[in-house]
Amino acid sequence: MKRRLCWLIWHCLASGTALAGERHALLVGVGELPALPRAAWLAGPVNDVAAMRAALRQQGFAERHIASLADGGEADAAPTRAAILARLAQLEKTLGKDDVLLLYWSGHSVLAPAYPGAVAQNQRTRLLTRDSRPGPSRRLDGGIGSAELGRAIDALSARQVQVVAVFDTCHAAAGTRSDNGLTWRGLSAGEIGWRQAASKEAGTEPARARPRFVGFFAAEAQQRTPEARGVAVPGQAAGLFTRAVIAGLQAQPATYAAWAGNASAQYRTALQSYQLPRSAWPSPVYAGLLDASLWHAGEAAGTAALWPVQRDAQGWKLPHGLLDGVRSGDVFEAGGARWRAGEVGWNSSRLLSDSPQTLPDMNWARRTPAHTPQGRIAALLALPPSQGAPLLDARIELTLPGQAPRQLPFADGDLGTLPAGTRIRISVENRSPASVDLGLAHLPLHGAATAIYPALAGDSNRMPPAIGNGISVFERSFAVSGPAYGVEWLALVAAPAANGAPPRRFAILEALPPSTRGGAIPAPADTPEQAQLARVSWKSVP
């Protein structure tokens, strides 16, 4: 038996197949762009890669499992398109179930030009590589498109690898240089002569679910993220988000949600030090199974959520409220201390505590929901109607068999009796310059709920704003069908995505699988107490 076990281990190593549960990292840093003007180069990525490598070694990553593709002689290879794609292909072959891959990228990205009426949410971006260059007919040669990178992550996810993506890049439609020590990452398409065709990218495959995916992104699609000199070492350039992520990791967080919360706090502190207006702050976006324990992909599915209990000038608060499933009377516990939810708003709650012990200003707590006889649908219907101007333009197109389509607002109401074959088309548009966090779900009276937005496990529920001429649109159609018929609902919940705030949990839709919800992450104190809520019902019949 011992001889056979040794043979199996030797065979795995000889064939290049990773043993289950290993931690691997691919670090990409692209600062030098020989085919572009020197003004477009970045000084920080090479330092970011070195700092991230050191941080991962402290987290138990073996040196032989950390590959770096960056400028300079310390890297394994130059960060060209071919080298990056080849390393991803190799990892796809060698990594397996329960392995973890941290995919890190520091450098420029470019947002494809928008056309009038374009859907900004599906707009393509391109990460620049060392060999990126303007080609003939204003084509961008080199670089790696978002769709290509997405297919690589999908392939790894299909092998049950947990991919943790950390991107200190931006998807800016314009780039500038500032006088306050900051260099903004991101180039406009015009600066490098990129002119993308308006047609759909050839060869694009449907996106797949990523049940173990975790994503940390430095900025939303319309924003830029900066690097600066002297962040960690005097005179040395570094990405502000990268250093915030590393500082958040050094605090030894138990979950990805805690790591993201630490990183956000560090990021805000760094941005404040440069006295930038809040409108210029990039807003990091976090996606995926954030409630999972760090580096333990196999344990992700059963991990309970932790909630951030915070102290402010008025006492204790929770940056989550009615839309997140919090109710008055909920109990939160951490380290022997207890808090009880009192006043609960749309997006935040005040907490009461009678604990005599001295507590830190930030505590990650487990929640015990208050007992209530209501079911999930009754609890959703019991919420008061939202007031004020809607955050999103939401509509329903209803087409009964043999009838012409009818356009209806997606608002509280009842559609009546709908026979089998009726088609329901949902359209949600964000025409504003601000991002909105959105949750859509189908909730039958009997049976499992289904997430509509985000459509796939591992996706963020943040809906980007209109970018340039592009309009941010989400659409989904489905038909009323059996075998189960009866009362059904569509539910829409939305909240402002304040600059610096994470995507919302929207755990009011508690019947959805945990992987479709974001983790509980601290939000800044100025998150608006605003919401949009719509509950539409009907009775389906054969």
Coordinates of C-alpha atoms in Angstrom, one line a residue:
M1 CA 0.0 0.0 0.0
K2 CA 2.8 2.4 0.9
R3 CA 4.6 1.7 -2.3
R4 CA 1.4 2.3 -4.3
L5 CA 0.8 5.7 -2.5
C6 CA 4.4 6.8 -3.3
W7 CA 3.9 5.8 -6.9
L8 CA 0.7 7.9 -7.1
I9 CA 2.4 10.9 -5.7
W10 CA 5.3 10.6 -8.0
H11 CA 3.0 10.2 -11.0
C12 CA 1.1 13.4 -10.1
L13 CA 4.4 15.3 -9.8
A14 CA 5.9 13.9 -13.0
S15 CA 2.8 14.6 -15.0
G16 CA 2.6 18.2 -13.8
T17 CA -0.7 17.7 -12.1
A18 CA -1.1 19.8 -9.0
L19 CA -2.0 18.1 -5.7
A20 CA -5.5 19.1 -4.5
G21 CA -5.6 22.2 -2.3
E22 CA -2.4 23.9 -3.5
R23 CA -2.1 27.7 -3.7
H24 CA -0.8 29.1 -7.0
A25 CA -0.4 32.7 -8.2
L26 CA 0.1 34.4 -11.6
L27 CA 1.3 38.0 -11.2
V28 CA 1.2 40.3 -14.2
G29 CA 2.7 43.8 -14.2
V30 CA 2.7 45.8 -17.4
G31 CA 4.4 49.2 -17.2
E32 CA 6.7 49.5 -20.2
L33 CA 4.9 49.8 -23.6
P34 CA 7.7 50.1 -26.2
A35 CA 5.2 50.8 -29.1
L36 CA 3.5 53.6 -27.3
P37 CA 4.9 57.0 -26.2
R38 CA 6.9 57.1 -22.9
A39 CA 4.2 59.3 -21.4
A40 CA 1.9 56.3 -21.5
W41 CA 4.3 54.1 -19.5
L42 CA 3.7 53.2 -15.8
A43 CA 6.4 53.0 -13.1
G44 CA 4.4 51.1 -10.5
P45 CA 3.5 47.7 -11.9
V46 CA 7.0 46.2 -11.5
N47 CA 7.0 47.2 -7.9
D48 CA 3.4 46.1 -7.4
V49 CA 4.3 42.6 -8.6
A50 CA 7.3 42.3 -6.2
A51 CA 5.2 43.5 -3.3
M52 CA 2.4 41.1 -4.1
R53 CA 4.8 38.2 -4.3
A54 CA 6.2 39.0 -0.9
A55 CA 2.7 39.3 0.6
L56 CA 1.7 35.9 -0.8
R57 CA 4.8 34.2 0.5
Q58 CA 3.7 35.4 4.0
Q59 CA 0.4 33.8 3.3
G60 CA 2.0 30.4 2.7
F61 CA 2.3 30.4 -1.1
A62 CA 5.3 28.4 -2.1
E63 CA 7.9 30.3 -4.2
R64 CA 7.8 27.7 -6.9
H65 CA 4.0 28.2 -7.3
I66 CA 4.3 32.0 -7.9
A67 CA 4.8 33.0 -11.5
S68 CA 5.5 36.6 -12.4
L69 CA 5.3 38.2 -15.8
A70 CA 6.5 41.7 -15.5
D71 CA 9.1 44.3 -16.6
G72 CA 12.7 43.8 -15.3
G73 CA 15.1 41.0 -14.7
E74 CA 13.4 39.7 -11.5
A75 CA 10.4 38.4 -13.4
D76 CA 10.1 34.9 -15.0
A77 CA 9.3 36.4 -18.4
A78 CA 8.2 39.6 -20.1
P79 CA 4.4 40.3 -19.9
T80 CA 3.6 39.7 -23.5
R81 CA 0.3 38.5 -24.8
A82 CA 1.7 35.2 -25.8
A83 CA 3.5 34.6 -22.5
I84 CA 0.4 35.4 -20.4
L85 CA -2.0 33.3 -22.5
A86 CA 0.5 30.4 -22.5
R87 CA 0.8 30.5 -18.7
L88 CA -3.0 30.6 -18.3
A89 CA -3.3 27.6 -20.6
Q90 CA -0.7 25.7 -18.6
L91 CA -2.5 26.4 -15.4
E92 CA -5.7 25.2 -16.9
K93 CA -4.1 21.8 -17.6
T94 CA -2.3 21.4 -14.2
L95 CA -4.6 22.9 -11.6
G96 CA -7.5 20.8 -10.3
K97 CA -10.3 20.5 -7.7
D98 CA -9.9 22.7 -4.6
D99 CA -6.7 24.4 -5.9
V100 CA -6.6 28.2 -5.5
L101 CA -5.2 30.5 -8.2
L102 CA -4.6 34.2 -7.4
L103 CA -4.6 36.0 -10.7
Y104 CA -3.2 39.5 -10.2
W105 CA -2.8 42.3 -12.9
S106 CA -1.3 45.7 -12.6
G107 CA -1.2 48.1 -15.5
H108 CA -3.3 49.9 -18.2
S109 CA -6.6 48.9 -19.6
V110 CA -8.6 50.5 -22.4
L111 CA -12.4 50.8 -22.7
A112 CA -13.6 50.2 -26.3
P113 CA -15.2 53.2 -27.9
A114 CA -19.0 53.5 -27.3
Y115 CA -21.5 54.0 -30.1
P116 CA -24.8 55.8 -29.6
G117 CA -27.3 53.4 -28.0
A118 CA -24.6 50.8 -27.1
V119 CA -25.0 48.7 -24.1
A120 CA -22.3 49.9 -21.7
Q121 CA -22.6 46.9 -19.5
N122 CA -21.4 44.5 -22.2
Q123 CA -18.7 46.9 -23.6
R124 CA -15.4 45.3 -24.2
T125 CA -12.2 46.3 -22.5
R126 CA -8.6 45.4 -23.3
L127 CA -5.7 44.9 -20.9
L128 CA -2.5 46.2 -22.5
T129 CA 0.5 43.9 -22.6
R130 CA 4.1 44.7 -23.4
D131 CA 3.6 44.1 -27.1
S132 CA 0.4 46.2 -27.4
R133 CA 0.6 48.5 -30.4
P134 CA -1.8 50.4 -32.8
G135 CA -2.2 48.2 -35.9
P136 CA -3.5 48.9 -39.4
S137 CA -7.0 50.3 -39.8
R138 CA -6.7 51.6 -36.2
R139 CA -6.9 48.1 -34.8
L140 CA -5.3 47.4 -31.4
D141 CA -2.8 44.6 -31.7
G142 CA -1.5 42.8 -28.7
G143 CA -3.2 43.0 -25.3
I144 CA -5.8 40.6 -23.9
G145 CA -9.5 41.2 -24.3
S146 CA -11.9 40.9 -21.4
A147 CA -13.7 38.1 -23.2
E148 CA -10.4 36.1 -23.6
L149 CA -9.6 36.5 -19.9
G150 CA -13.1 35.5 -19.0
R151 CA -12.9 32.3 -21.0
A152 CA -9.7 31.4 -19.2
I153 CA -11.3 32.0 -15.8
D154 CA -14.4 30.0 -16.9
A155 CA -12.2 27.1 -17.9
L156 CA -10.4 27.1 -14.5
S157 CA -13.7 27.3 -12.7
A158 CA -15.0 24.3 -14.6
R159 CA -12.2 22.3 -13.1
Q160 CA -13.4 23.5 -9.6
V161 CA -10.4 25.7 -9.2
Q162 CA -11.0 28.8 -7.0
V163 CA -9.9 31.8 -8.9
V164 CA -9.1 34.9 -6.9
A165 CA -8.7 37.8 -9.3
V166 CA -7.1 41.1 -8.0
F167 CA -7.0 43.8 -10.8
D168 CA -5.3 47.1 -10.1
T169 CA -6.3 48.5 -13.5
C170 CA -9.1 50.6 -14.7
H171 CA -11.5 50.7 -17.7
A172 CA -11.2 54.4 -18.3
A173 CA -12.6 56.1 -21.4
A174 CA -10.0 58.9 -20.9
G175 CA -6.7 59.3 -19.2
T176 CA -4.9 62.3 -17.8
R177 CA -1.8 63.1 -15.8
S178 CA -2.1 65.1 -12.6
D179 CA 0.2 67.5 -10.7
N180 CA -0.3 66.1 -7.2
G181 CA 2.0 63.1 -7.4
L182 CA -0.6 60.7 -8.9
T183 CA -0.5 59.0 -12.2
W184 CA -3.8 57.7 -13.5
R185 CA -3.9 54.3 -15.0
G186 CA -6.0 53.9 -18.1
L187 CA -5.8 55.2 -21.6
S188 CA -8.5 56.4 -23.9
A189 CA -9.1 54.6 -27.2
G190 CA -8.2 57.7 -29.1
E191 CA -4.8 58.0 -27.5
I192 CA -3.7 54.7 -28.9
G193 CA -5.7 54.9 -32.1
W194 CA -8.1 52.1 -31.3
R195 CA -11.3 51.9 -33.3
Q196 CA -13.3 48.9 -32.5
A197 CA -16.1 47.6 -34.8
A198 CA -19.6 48.0 -33.5
S199 CA -20.5 44.4 -34.1
K200 CA -20.3 41.7 -31.5
E201 CA -16.8 40.3 -30.9
A202 CA -16.2 37.2 -33.0
G203 CA -15.9 33.9 -31.2
T204 CA -17.5 35.1 -27.9
E205 CA -18.9 32.3 -25.9
P206 CA -21.7 32.5 -23.3
A207 CA -20.5 33.2 -19.8
R208 CA -20.4 30.4 -17.3
A209 CA -21.2 30.4 -13.6
R210 CA -18.1 30.7 -11.4
P211 CA -19.3 29.3 -8.0
R212 CA -15.9 29.6 -6.4
F213 CA -14.8 32.9 -8.0
V214 CA -13.7 35.9 -6.0
G215 CA -12.9 39.2 -7.7
F216 CA -11.3 42.4 -6.3
F217 CA -11.3 45.3 -8.9
A218 CA -9.8 48.7 -8.2
A219 CA -12.4 50.7 -10.1
E220 CA -15.7 50.6 -11.8
A221 CA -15.9 50.6 -15.6
Q222 CA -16.1 54.4 -15.9
Q223 CA -13.4 55.1 -13.4
R224 CA -9.6 55.3 -13.2
T225 CA -7.3 54.1 -10.5
P226 CA -4.0 55.8 -9.5
E227 CA -0.5 54.9 -8.7
A228 CA 1.8 57.3 -6.7
R229 CA 5.4 57.6 -5.6
G230 CA 6.4 57.0 -2.0
V231 CA 3.4 54.9 -1.0
A232 CA 5.6 52.3 0.7
V233 CA 9.1 53.2 -0.3
P234 CA 10.3 56.8 -0.8
G235 CA 10.6 57.6 -4.5
Q236 CA 9.1 54.3 -5.6
A237 CA 5.9 54.2 -7.5
A238 CA 3.1 51.8 -6.5
G239 CA -0.6 51.2 -7.2
L240 CA -2.7 52.6 -4.3
F241 CA -5.2 49.8 -4.6
T242 CA -2.5 47.1 -4.6
R243 CA -1.0 48.5 -1.4
A244 CA -4.4 48.7 0.2
V245 CA -5.1 45.1 -0.8
I246 CA -1.7 44.0 0.7
A247 CA -2.3 46.0 3.9
G248 CA -5.8 44.4 4.2
L249 CA -4.3 41.0 3.8
Q250 CA -1.6 41.6 6.4
A251 CA -4.4 42.1 9.0
Q252 CA -5.0 38.4 8.7
P253 CA -8.7 38.5 7.7
A254 CA -10.7 35.3 8.1
T255 CA -12.8 35.7 5.0
Y256 CA -12.6 37.5 1.6
A257 CA -15.4 39.8 2.9
A258 CA -13.2 40.9 5.8
W259 CA -10.2 41.3 3.4
A260 CA -12.2 43.4 1.1
G261 CA -13.5 45.6 4.0
N262 CA -9.9 46.1 5.2
A263 CA -8.7 47.0 1.7
S264 CA -11.5 49.5 1.2
A265 CA -10.7 51.3 4.4
Q266 CA -7.0 51.5 3.5
Y267 CA -7.9 52.7 0.0
R268 CA -10.1 55.5 1.3
T269 CA -7.4 56.6 3.7
A270 CA -4.8 56.7 0.9
L271 CA -7.2 58.7 -1.4
Q272 CA -8.0 61.1 1.3
S273 CA -4.3 61.9 1.8
Y274 CA -4.1 63.3 -1.7
Q275 CA -7.0 65.6 -1.1
L276 CA -8.9 64.5 -4.2
P277 CA -12.6 65.5 -4.5
R278 CA -14.9 62.6 -3.7
S279 CA -16.1 62.6 -7.3
A280 CA -12.6 61.6 -8.5
W281 CA -12.4 58.6 -6.1
P282 CA -12.4 55.2 -7.8
S283 CA -14.9 52.8 -6.3
P284 CA -13.5 49.3 -5.8
V285 CA -15.9 46.5 -6.8
Y286 CA -15.9 43.1 -5.1
A287 CA -17.6 40.0 -6.6
G288 CA -18.0 36.3 -5.9
L289 CA -18.2 34.1 -2.9
L290 CA -16.9 36.7 -0.4
D291 CA -18.1 34.9 2.7
A292 CA -15.7 32.0 2.1
S293 CA -12.6 31.5 4.2
L294 CA -9.4 32.6 2.7
W295 CA -7.6 30.1 0.5
H296 CA -10.0 27.2 1.2
A297 CA -12.0 26.7 -2.0
G298 CA -13.5 23.4 -0.9
E299 CA -15.0 24.9 2.2
A300 CA -16.6 27.8 0.4
A301 CA -20.2 26.5 0.0
G302 CA -21.0 26.0 3.7
T303 CA -19.4 29.2 5.1
A304 CA -21.7 31.4 7.1
A305 CA -21.8 35.2 6.4
L306 CA -20.2 37.6 8.8
W307 CA -21.6 41.1 9.3
P308 CA -19.6 44.3 10.0
V309 CA -20.7 45.9 13.3
Q310 CA -19.2 49.4 13.5
R311 CA -18.9 52.1 16.1
D312 CA -19.5 55.7 15.1
A313 CA -20.2 59.0 16.8
Q314 CA -23.8 57.9 17.6
G315 CA -23.0 54.5 18.9
W316 CA -23.2 51.2 17.1
K317 CA -24.4 50.7 13.5
L318 CA -24.5 48.1 10.7
P319 CA -24.1 49.4 7.1
H320 CA -26.9 47.1 6.0
G321 CA -30.7 47.3 6.4
L322 CA -34.1 46.2 5.1
L323 CA -32.9 45.5 1.6
D324 CA -30.2 43.2 3.1
G325 CA -32.7 41.1 5.1
V326 CA -32.0 42.8 8.4
R327 CA -34.9 43.1 10.8
S328 CA -35.5 44.8 14.1
G329 CA -34.6 42.4 16.9
D330 CA -31.8 40.5 14.9
V331 CA -28.9 39.6 17.2
F332 CA -25.3 39.9 16.2
E333 CA -22.5 38.2 18.2
A334 CA -18.7 38.4 18.1
G335 CA -16.2 37.5 20.7
G336 CA -18.7 37.1 23.5
A337 CA -20.3 40.5 22.7
R338 CA -23.9 40.9 21.6
W339 CA -25.7 43.6 19.7
R340 CA -29.5 43.8 18.9
A341 CA -30.9 45.7 15.8
G342 CA -33.2 48.5 16.8
E343 CA -34.0 51.1 14.1
V344 CA -33.6 49.6 10.7
G345 CA -33.5 51.7 7.5
W346 CA -33.2 50.7 3.8
N347 CA -29.4 50.6 3.8
S348 CA -28.3 50.8 7.5
S349 CA -29.3 49.9 11.0
R350 CA -28.7 51.2 14.5
L351 CA -27.6 48.6 17.0
L352 CA -27.9 48.4 20.8
S353 CA -25.4 46.8 23.1
D354 CA -25.3 46.2 26.8
S355 CA -21.9 44.6 26.8
P356 CA -19.6 45.9 29.6
Q357 CA -16.4 44.9 27.8
T358 CA -14.2 47.2 25.8
L359 CA -14.8 46.4 22.1
P360 CA -12.9 47.5 19.0
D361 CA -14.6 49.9 16.6
M362 CA -15.0 47.2 14.0
N363 CA -16.3 43.7 14.7
W364 CA -17.2 40.8 12.3
A365 CA -20.3 39.2 13.8
R366 CA -22.6 36.3 13.1
R367 CA -26.3 37.0 12.9
T368 CA -29.2 35.3 14.6
P369 CA -32.4 36.5 12.8
A370 CA -35.3 37.6 15.0
H371 CA -38.1 35.0 15.1
T372 CA -40.9 35.9 12.7
P373 CA -43.8 33.8 11.5
Q374 CA -43.5 35.4 8.0
G375 CA -42.1 33.5 5.1
R376 CA -39.6 35.0 2.7
I377 CA -42.3 36.3 0.3
A378 CA -44.4 37.7 3.1
A379 CA -41.4 39.5 4.5
L380 CA -40.7 41.0 1.1
L381 CA -44.3 42.1 0.6
A382 CA -44.3 43.6 4.1
L383 CA -41.6 46.1 3.2
P384 CA -43.0 49.7 2.7
P385 CA -43.0 51.1 -0.8
S386 CA -39.9 53.0 -1.8
Q387 CA -40.3 56.7 -2.3
G388 CA -38.6 59.4 -4.4
A389 CA -37.3 59.3 -7.9
P390 CA -36.5 55.8 -9.2
L391 CA -32.8 54.9 -9.5
L392 CA -33.4 52.8 -12.6
D393 CA -35.8 52.9 -15.6
A394 CA -37.4 49.4 -15.3
R395 CA -40.1 48.1 -17.6
I396 CA -41.9 44.9 -18.4
E397 CA -43.1 43.8 -21.9
L398 CA -46.0 41.4 -21.5
T399 CA -47.1 39.3 -24.5
L400 CA -50.1 36.9 -24.0
P401 CA -50.6 34.2 -26.7
G402 CA -52.3 35.7 -29.8
Q403 CA -52.1 39.3 -28.4
A404 CA -49.9 42.2 -29.2
P405 CA -47.1 43.1 -26.6
R406 CA -48.0 45.6 -23.8
Q407 CA -45.5 47.9 -22.2
L408 CA -45.8 48.2 -18.4
P409 CA -43.7 49.9 -15.8
F410 CA -41.9 47.5 -13.5
A411 CA -43.6 48.7 -10.3
D412 CA -45.7 47.2 -7.5
G413 CA -48.7 45.6 -9.0
D414 CA -50.5 42.5 -10.2
L415 CA -50.6 41.2 -13.8
G416 CA -53.6 39.1 -13.3
T417 CA -54.0 35.6 -14.8
L418 CA -51.3 34.6 -17.3
P419 CA -51.8 31.5 -19.4
A420 CA -48.9 29.2 -20.4
G421 CA -47.0 30.6 -23.3
T422 CA -47.2 34.2 -22.1
R423 CA -43.8 35.9 -22.6
I424 CA -42.4 38.3 -20.0
R425 CA -39.5 40.6 -21.0
I426 CA -37.7 42.6 -18.3
S427 CA -35.7 45.7 -19.3
V428 CA -33.7 47.7 -16.8
E429 CA -31.7 50.8 -17.9
N430 CA -29.3 52.9 -15.9
R431 CA -29.0 56.2 -17.8
S432 CA -27.5 58.1 -14.9
P433 CA -23.7 58.8 -14.4
A434 CA -23.8 56.8 -11.1
S435 CA -23.6 53.1 -10.5
V436 CA -26.5 51.3 -8.9
D437 CA -26.6 48.0 -7.1
L438 CA -29.4 45.8 -8.4
G439 CA -31.1 42.5 -7.5
L440 CA -33.7 40.8 -9.5
A441 CA -35.4 37.5 -8.7
H442 CA -38.3 35.2 -9.7
L443 CA -40.1 34.1 -6.5
P444 CA -42.8 31.4 -6.9
L445 CA -45.2 30.9 -4.0
H446 CA -44.1 27.3 -3.9
G447 CA -40.6 26.2 -5.1
A448 CA -37.1 27.6 -5.3
A449 CA -36.3 31.2 -6.1
T450 CA -34.2 32.0 -9.2
A451 CA -31.7 34.8 -9.5
I452 CA -32.2 37.0 -12.6
Y453 CA -29.6 39.7 -11.8
P454 CA -26.8 38.9 -11.3
A455 CA -27.5 36.1 -13.7
L456 CA -24.5 33.9 -12.8
A457 CA -22.9 32.9 -9.5
G458 CA -19.8 34.9 -9.0
D459 CA -21.0 38.0 -10.8
S460 CA -21.2 41.4 -9.1
N461 CA -24.7 42.9 -8.7
R462 CA -23.4 46.4 -9.4
M463 CA -24.9 47.9 -12.5
P464 CA -22.6 50.4 -14.2
P465 CA -23.7 53.8 -15.3
A466 CA -24.1 55.2 -18.8
I467 CA -20.6 55.7 -20.2
G468 CA -20.2 58.2 -22.9
N469 CA -22.8 57.4 -25.6
G470 CA -23.3 54.0 -24.2
I471 CA -26.4 53.1 -22.1
S472 CA -26.2 50.5 -19.4
V473 CA -29.0 48.0 -20.1
F474 CA -30.0 44.6 -18.7
E475 CA -32.6 42.6 -20.4
R476 CA -34.1 39.1 -19.8
S477 CA -37.0 37.3 -21.4
F478 CA -38.8 34.1 -20.3
A479 CA -42.1 32.3 -20.9
V480 CA -44.8 31.3 -18.4
S481 CA -44.7 27.5 -18.3
G482 CA -45.3 24.4 -16.2
P483 CA -45.2 21.9 -14.7
A484 CA -46.0 24.0 -11.6
Y485 CA -48.5 26.8 -11.8
G486 CA -49.9 29.2 -9.3
V487 CA -49.0 32.6 -7.8
E488 CA -45.6 34.0 -8.7
W489 CA -43.6 37.2 -8.2
L490 CA -40.9 39.2 -9.8
A491 CA -38.9 41.3 -7.3
L492 CA -36.6 44.2 -8.0
V493 CA -34.5 45.8 -5.3
A494 CA -31.9 48.6 -6.0
A495 CA -29.8 50.9 -3.9
P496 CA -27.3 53.7 -4.8
A497 CA -23.7 52.5 -5.2
A498 CA -22.0 55.3 -3.2
N499 CA -18.4 56.0 -4.2
G500 CA -16.3 53.6 -2.1
A501 CA -19.2 51.4 -1.1
P502 CA -19.3 47.7 -1.9
P503 CA -22.2 46.0 -3.8
R504 CA -25.1 45.2 -1.6
R505 CA -26.0 41.8 -0.2
F506 CA -29.8 42.1 -0.9
A507 CA -30.3 39.1 1.4
I508 CA -34.0 40.0 1.5
L509 CA -33.9 37.5 -1.3
E510 CA -32.7 34.9 1.1
A511 CA -33.9 31.9 -0.8
L512 CA -31.2 32.5 -3.4
P513 CA -28.0 30.4 -3.1
P514 CA -25.4 32.1 -1.0
S515 CA -23.0 32.3 -4.0
T516 CA -25.3 34.7 -5.8
R517 CA -25.0 37.3 -3.0
G518 CA -22.1 39.5 -2.1
G519 CA -20.4 39.4 1.3
A520 CA -21.2 41.9 4.1
I521 CA -18.6 44.6 3.7
P522 CA -18.4 47.9 5.5
A523 CA -19.7 50.8 3.6
P524 CA -18.7 54.5 4.0
A525 CA -20.8 56.5 6.4
D526 CA -22.4 58.6 3.6
T527 CA -24.1 55.7 1.8
P528 CA -27.5 57.2 0.9
E529 CA -30.6 56.0 2.6
Q530 CA -32.4 55.5 -0.7
A531 CA -33.9 52.5 -2.5
Q532 CA -36.1 51.3 -5.3
L533 CA -38.4 48.4 -4.7
A534 CA -40.9 46.7 -7.0
R535 CA -42.9 43.5 -6.5
V536 CA -45.0 42.3 -9.4
S537 CA -47.3 39.2 -9.1
W538 CA -49.4 37.1 -11.4
K539 CA -51.2 33.7 -11.4
S540 CA -50.0 31.3 -14.0
V541 CA -52.4 28.7 -15.4
P542 CA -52.1 25.9 -18.0

